[in-house]
Short mmCIF file of C-alpha atoms and ligand atoms in Angstrom, two decimals:
data_model
loop_
_atom_site.label_atom_id
_atom_site.label_comp_id
_atom_site.label_asym_id
_atom_site.label_seq_id
_atom_site.Cartn_x
_atom_site.Cartn_y
_atom_site.Cartn_z
CA MET A 1 111.23 114.92 88.34
CA PRO A 2 114.53 113.22 87.66
CA ALA A 3 115.07 111.83 84.27
CA HIS A 4 114.49 108.03 84.25
CA ASP A 5 116.19 106.03 81.62
CA LEU A 6 113.89 103.03 81.61
CA THR A 7 113.06 100.92 78.69
CA ASP A 8 109.32 101.54 78.81
CA VAL A 9 108.57 104.63 80.99
CA THR A 10 109.38 107.80 79.12
CA ALA A 11 108.84 111.29 80.20
CA SER A 12 106.66 113.31 77.92
CA SER A 13 106.95 116.88 77.20
CA ASP A 14 104.67 117.93 79.87
CA GLU A 15 106.67 117.00 83.05
CA HIS A 16 103.60 115.87 84.94
CA THR A 17 102.71 113.20 82.64
CA ILE A 18 104.60 109.96 81.48
CA GLN A 19 104.00 107.31 78.96
CA CYS A 20 104.18 103.77 80.39
CA ARG A 21 103.42 100.70 78.20
CA GLY A 22 101.99 102.97 75.69
CA GLU A 23 99.51 104.59 78.01
CA ARG A 24 99.45 108.01 79.65
CA PHE A 25 99.73 108.60 83.36
CA ARG A 26 99.68 111.85 85.33
CA ARG A 27 101.56 112.63 88.44
CA TYR A 28 98.95 112.38 91.05
CA LEU A 29 101.15 112.14 94.59
CA THR A 30 104.58 113.51 94.69
CA ALA A 31 107.51 112.09 96.68
CA GLN A 32 106.96 114.91 99.25
CA ASP A 33 103.30 114.14 99.74
CA ILE A 34 104.06 110.42 100.24
CA GLN A 35 106.83 111.24 102.76
CA ALA A 36 104.71 113.58 104.81
CA ARG A 37 101.87 111.21 105.12
CA THR A 38 104.09 108.23 105.65
CA ALA A 39 105.74 110.24 108.36
CA GLU A 40 102.16 110.90 110.05
CA LEU A 41 101.39 107.26 109.81
CA GLY A 42 104.71 106.31 111.47
CA ALA A 43 104.17 108.90 114.39
CA THR A 44 100.54 107.38 114.87
CA ILE A 45 101.80 103.74 114.95
CA SER A 46 104.60 104.61 117.45
CA SER A 47 102.02 106.22 119.68
CA ASP A 48 99.64 103.43 119.38
CA TYR A 49 101.98 100.61 120.08
CA ARG A 50 104.36 102.39 122.53
CA ASN A 51 103.95 99.48 124.93
CA THR A 52 105.01 96.85 122.50
CA THR A 53 107.13 95.79 119.69
CA PRO A 54 104.80 95.07 116.65
CA ILE A 55 105.85 93.21 113.58
CA LEU A 56 105.26 94.75 110.39
CA VAL A 57 104.27 92.22 107.74
CA SER A 58 105.11 93.60 104.44
CA VAL A 59 103.31 92.45 101.25
CA LEU A 60 105.84 91.90 98.37
CA ASN A 61 106.55 92.89 95.89
CA GLY A 62 104.49 96.49 95.99
CA ALA A 63 104.86 97.41 99.46
CA PHE A 64 108.61 97.16 99.91
CA MET A 65 109.29 100.86 99.53
CA PHE A 66 106.44 102.15 101.66
CA THR A 67 107.46 99.57 104.23
CA ALA A 68 111.06 100.95 104.26
CA ASP A 69 109.71 104.75 104.71
CA LEU A 70 107.09 103.98 107.12
CA MET A 71 109.79 101.84 109.50
CA ARG A 72 111.96 105.22 109.19
CA GLY A 73 109.07 106.83 110.75
CA ILE A 74 108.57 104.44 113.47
CA THR A 75 110.21 105.64 116.61
CA ILE A 76 109.66 102.60 118.72
CA ASP A 77 111.17 99.31 118.57
CA CYS A 78 109.53 97.15 115.74
CA GLU A 79 110.31 94.10 113.53
CA VAL A 80 109.72 93.34 109.82
CA ASP A 81 108.77 90.46 108.00
CA PHE A 82 107.56 89.54 104.23
CA LEU A 83 105.20 87.67 102.51
CA LYS A 84 104.47 87.69 98.76
CA LEU A 85 101.40 87.04 96.89
CA SER A 86 100.80 86.48 93.15
CA SER A 87 100.84 89.75 91.18
CA TYR A 88 98.24 91.16 88.59
CA GLY A 89 100.82 89.98 86.08
CA ASP A 90 100.76 92.57 83.13
CA ALA A 91 97.18 93.26 83.78
CA LYS A 92 95.70 96.50 85.04
CA VAL A 93 92.51 94.50 86.54
CA SER A 94 92.58 91.98 89.15
CA SER A 95 92.69 88.42 88.13
CA GLY A 96 90.26 87.33 90.95
CA GLU A 97 92.68 84.90 92.31
CA VAL A 98 95.21 84.99 94.84
CA THR A 99 98.16 82.51 95.81
CA GLU A 100 100.54 82.91 98.45
CA LEU A 101 104.38 82.57 96.80
CA LYS A 102 106.14 82.95 100.01
CA ARG A 103 105.03 82.57 103.57
CA ILE A 104 106.11 84.79 106.64
CA ASP A 105 109.25 83.48 108.77
CA ALA A 106 108.36 84.84 112.13
CA ASN A 107 106.48 83.33 114.86
CA ILE A 108 103.44 85.80 115.21
CA GLU A 109 101.90 83.86 117.98
CA GLY A 110 100.97 86.38 120.76
CA ARG A 111 102.50 89.13 118.58
CA ASP A 112 101.29 92.34 117.50
CA VAL A 113 100.94 92.39 113.79
CA ILE A 114 100.61 95.30 111.20
CA ILE A 115 100.16 93.90 107.66
CA VAL A 116 101.57 96.59 105.38
CA GLU A 117 100.35 97.12 101.81
CA ASP A 118 100.85 99.35 98.97
CA ILE A 119 97.20 99.48 97.94
CA VAL A 120 93.73 97.77 98.79
CA ASP A 121 91.77 97.67 95.65
CA THR A 122 89.16 94.97 95.66
CA GLY A 123 90.22 93.98 99.10
CA LEU A 124 90.63 90.41 98.06
CA SER A 125 94.13 90.10 98.70
CA MET A 126 93.93 91.64 102.08
CA GLU A 127 91.03 89.38 102.86
CA TYR A 128 93.23 86.39 101.93
CA ILE A 129 96.22 87.62 104.11
CA ILE A 130 93.91 88.18 107.18
CA GLU A 131 92.65 84.59 106.69
CA LYS A 132 96.03 83.31 106.46
CA LEU A 133 97.51 85.15 109.54
CA ARG A 134 94.57 85.18 112.03
CA PRO A 135 94.92 81.26 112.59
CA LEU A 136 98.60 81.97 113.72
CA LYS A 137 97.10 83.67 116.74
CA PRO A 138 98.64 86.96 116.73
CA ASN A 139 97.79 89.07 119.88
CA SER A 140 96.39 91.78 117.60
CA LEU A 141 96.06 92.17 113.71
CA ARG A 142 95.92 95.46 112.12
CA VAL A 143 96.20 96.83 108.44
CA CYS A 144 98.28 99.67 107.28
CA THR A 145 97.98 100.60 103.56
CA LEU A 146 99.45 103.36 101.68
CA LEU A 147 96.51 103.65 99.21
CA HIS A 148 92.83 102.71 99.09
CA LYS A 149 90.40 102.60 96.30
CA PRO A 150 87.09 102.61 98.13
CA ALA A 151 84.97 102.68 94.98
CA SER A 152 86.25 99.19 93.87
CA THR A 153 86.65 97.57 97.45
CA GLN A 154 84.06 94.51 97.46
CA HIS A 155 85.63 92.61 100.34
CA ASN A 156 84.88 93.70 103.86
CA VAL A 157 88.33 94.25 105.37
CA PRO A 158 89.25 96.55 108.36
CA LEU A 159 91.74 99.31 107.35
CA ASP A 160 93.26 100.81 110.35
CA TYR A 161 95.77 103.02 109.02
CA VAL A 162 95.34 104.53 105.19
CA GLY A 163 97.52 106.90 103.63
CA PHE A 164 95.38 108.42 100.90
CA GLN A 165 92.02 107.31 99.62
CA ILE A 166 92.25 107.50 95.54
CA PRO A 167 89.60 107.15 92.82
CA ASP A 168 89.08 103.78 91.04
CA LEU A 169 92.00 104.23 88.50
CA PHE A 170 95.08 102.28 87.95
CA VAL A 171 98.33 103.76 89.70
CA ILE A 172 102.00 103.29 89.18
CA GLY A 173 105.12 104.43 91.10
CA TYR A 174 106.56 104.08 94.59
CA GLY A 175 106.79 100.23 94.45
CA LEU A 176 103.56 99.94 92.20
CA ASP A 177 104.02 98.38 88.99
CA TYR A 178 102.54 97.92 85.66
CA GLY A 179 103.80 94.65 84.26
CA GLN A 180 106.73 94.82 86.63
CA ILE A 181 107.91 98.29 85.64
CA ALA A 182 107.61 101.59 87.13
CA ARG A 183 107.99 100.58 90.67
CA ASN A 184 111.23 102.84 90.82
CA LEU A 185 109.29 106.10 90.00
CA PRO A 186 109.33 108.35 93.16
CA ASP A 187 106.11 109.81 92.53
CA ILE A 188 103.04 108.04 91.98
CA TYR A 189 101.26 108.42 88.59
CA ILE A 190 97.39 107.73 87.79
CA LEU A 191 96.00 106.53 84.59
CA ASP A 192 94.94 109.60 82.55
CA LYS A 193 91.72 109.03 81.37
P1 IMP B 201 93.21 93.63 95.51
O1 IMP B 201 93.37 92.17 95.94
O2 IMP B 201 92.10 93.78 94.60
O3 IMP B 201 93.02 94.59 96.83
O4 IMP B 201 94.63 94.17 94.99
C1 IMP B 201 95.79 94.14 95.67
C2 IMP B 201 97.01 94.16 94.92
O5 IMP B 201 96.69 94.41 93.50
C3 IMP B 201 97.80 95.34 95.40
O6 IMP B 201 98.66 94.82 96.31
C4 IMP B 201 98.68 95.65 94.21
O7 IMP B 201 99.78 94.70 94.05
C5 IMP B 201 97.74 95.43 93.10
N1 IMP B 201 97.25 96.56 92.53
C6 IMP B 201 95.90 96.91 92.81
N2 IMP B 201 95.44 98.11 92.32
C7 IMP B 201 96.58 98.54 91.60
C8 IMP B 201 97.13 99.63 90.92
O8 IMP B 201 96.33 100.66 90.61
N3 IMP B 201 98.25 99.65 90.58
C9 IMP B 201 99.23 98.62 90.56
N4 IMP B 201 99.11 97.68 91.41
C10 IMP B 201 97.67 97.52 91.87
#
């Protein structure tokens, strides 16, 4: 892993573990793992949507990196738009409340929409997004998430494209933050319990 000169993320002597905000995380998915799986998802989406131009609705902030790489793996015409939800703040567990900080700009009526998320944990955020977008009458609405924690998902949301199913432990890196830092790590790290 390249050295990261960050205030609060420090590499430990073991290159597979890092300290972030005083807690130890171990490397769980490498940048290569992520790129390979993202390319597969891009190829599947390209095939599934070959007769249309889908709009990817990327959920800020966490999904920005995954969205960029996913789009590069999509070989058909596609568009992108962004919405932003309130975050976990500095906590590692969901506050149980979701608010919309930025709406999408595109008119999605009659369009094929793919919501792009970094992670589905409880499923509350995804349920909220689907409830916001469905009344806008898209032709189709599907979900693509890089990570899914099936053990903690309490809301029944359809996940059409899933990169990796992971244990119910906090993860950071590749867009995912801990109190806003660690998003720029190229690999994904999991809390070392
Ligand atoms: P949910 O509403 O509980 O499914 O959580 C969705 C959002 O919480 C994600 O889009 C992330 O922003 C954040 N989140 C959930 N789990 C994690 C994690 O392990 N690390 C960092 N952020 C997370």
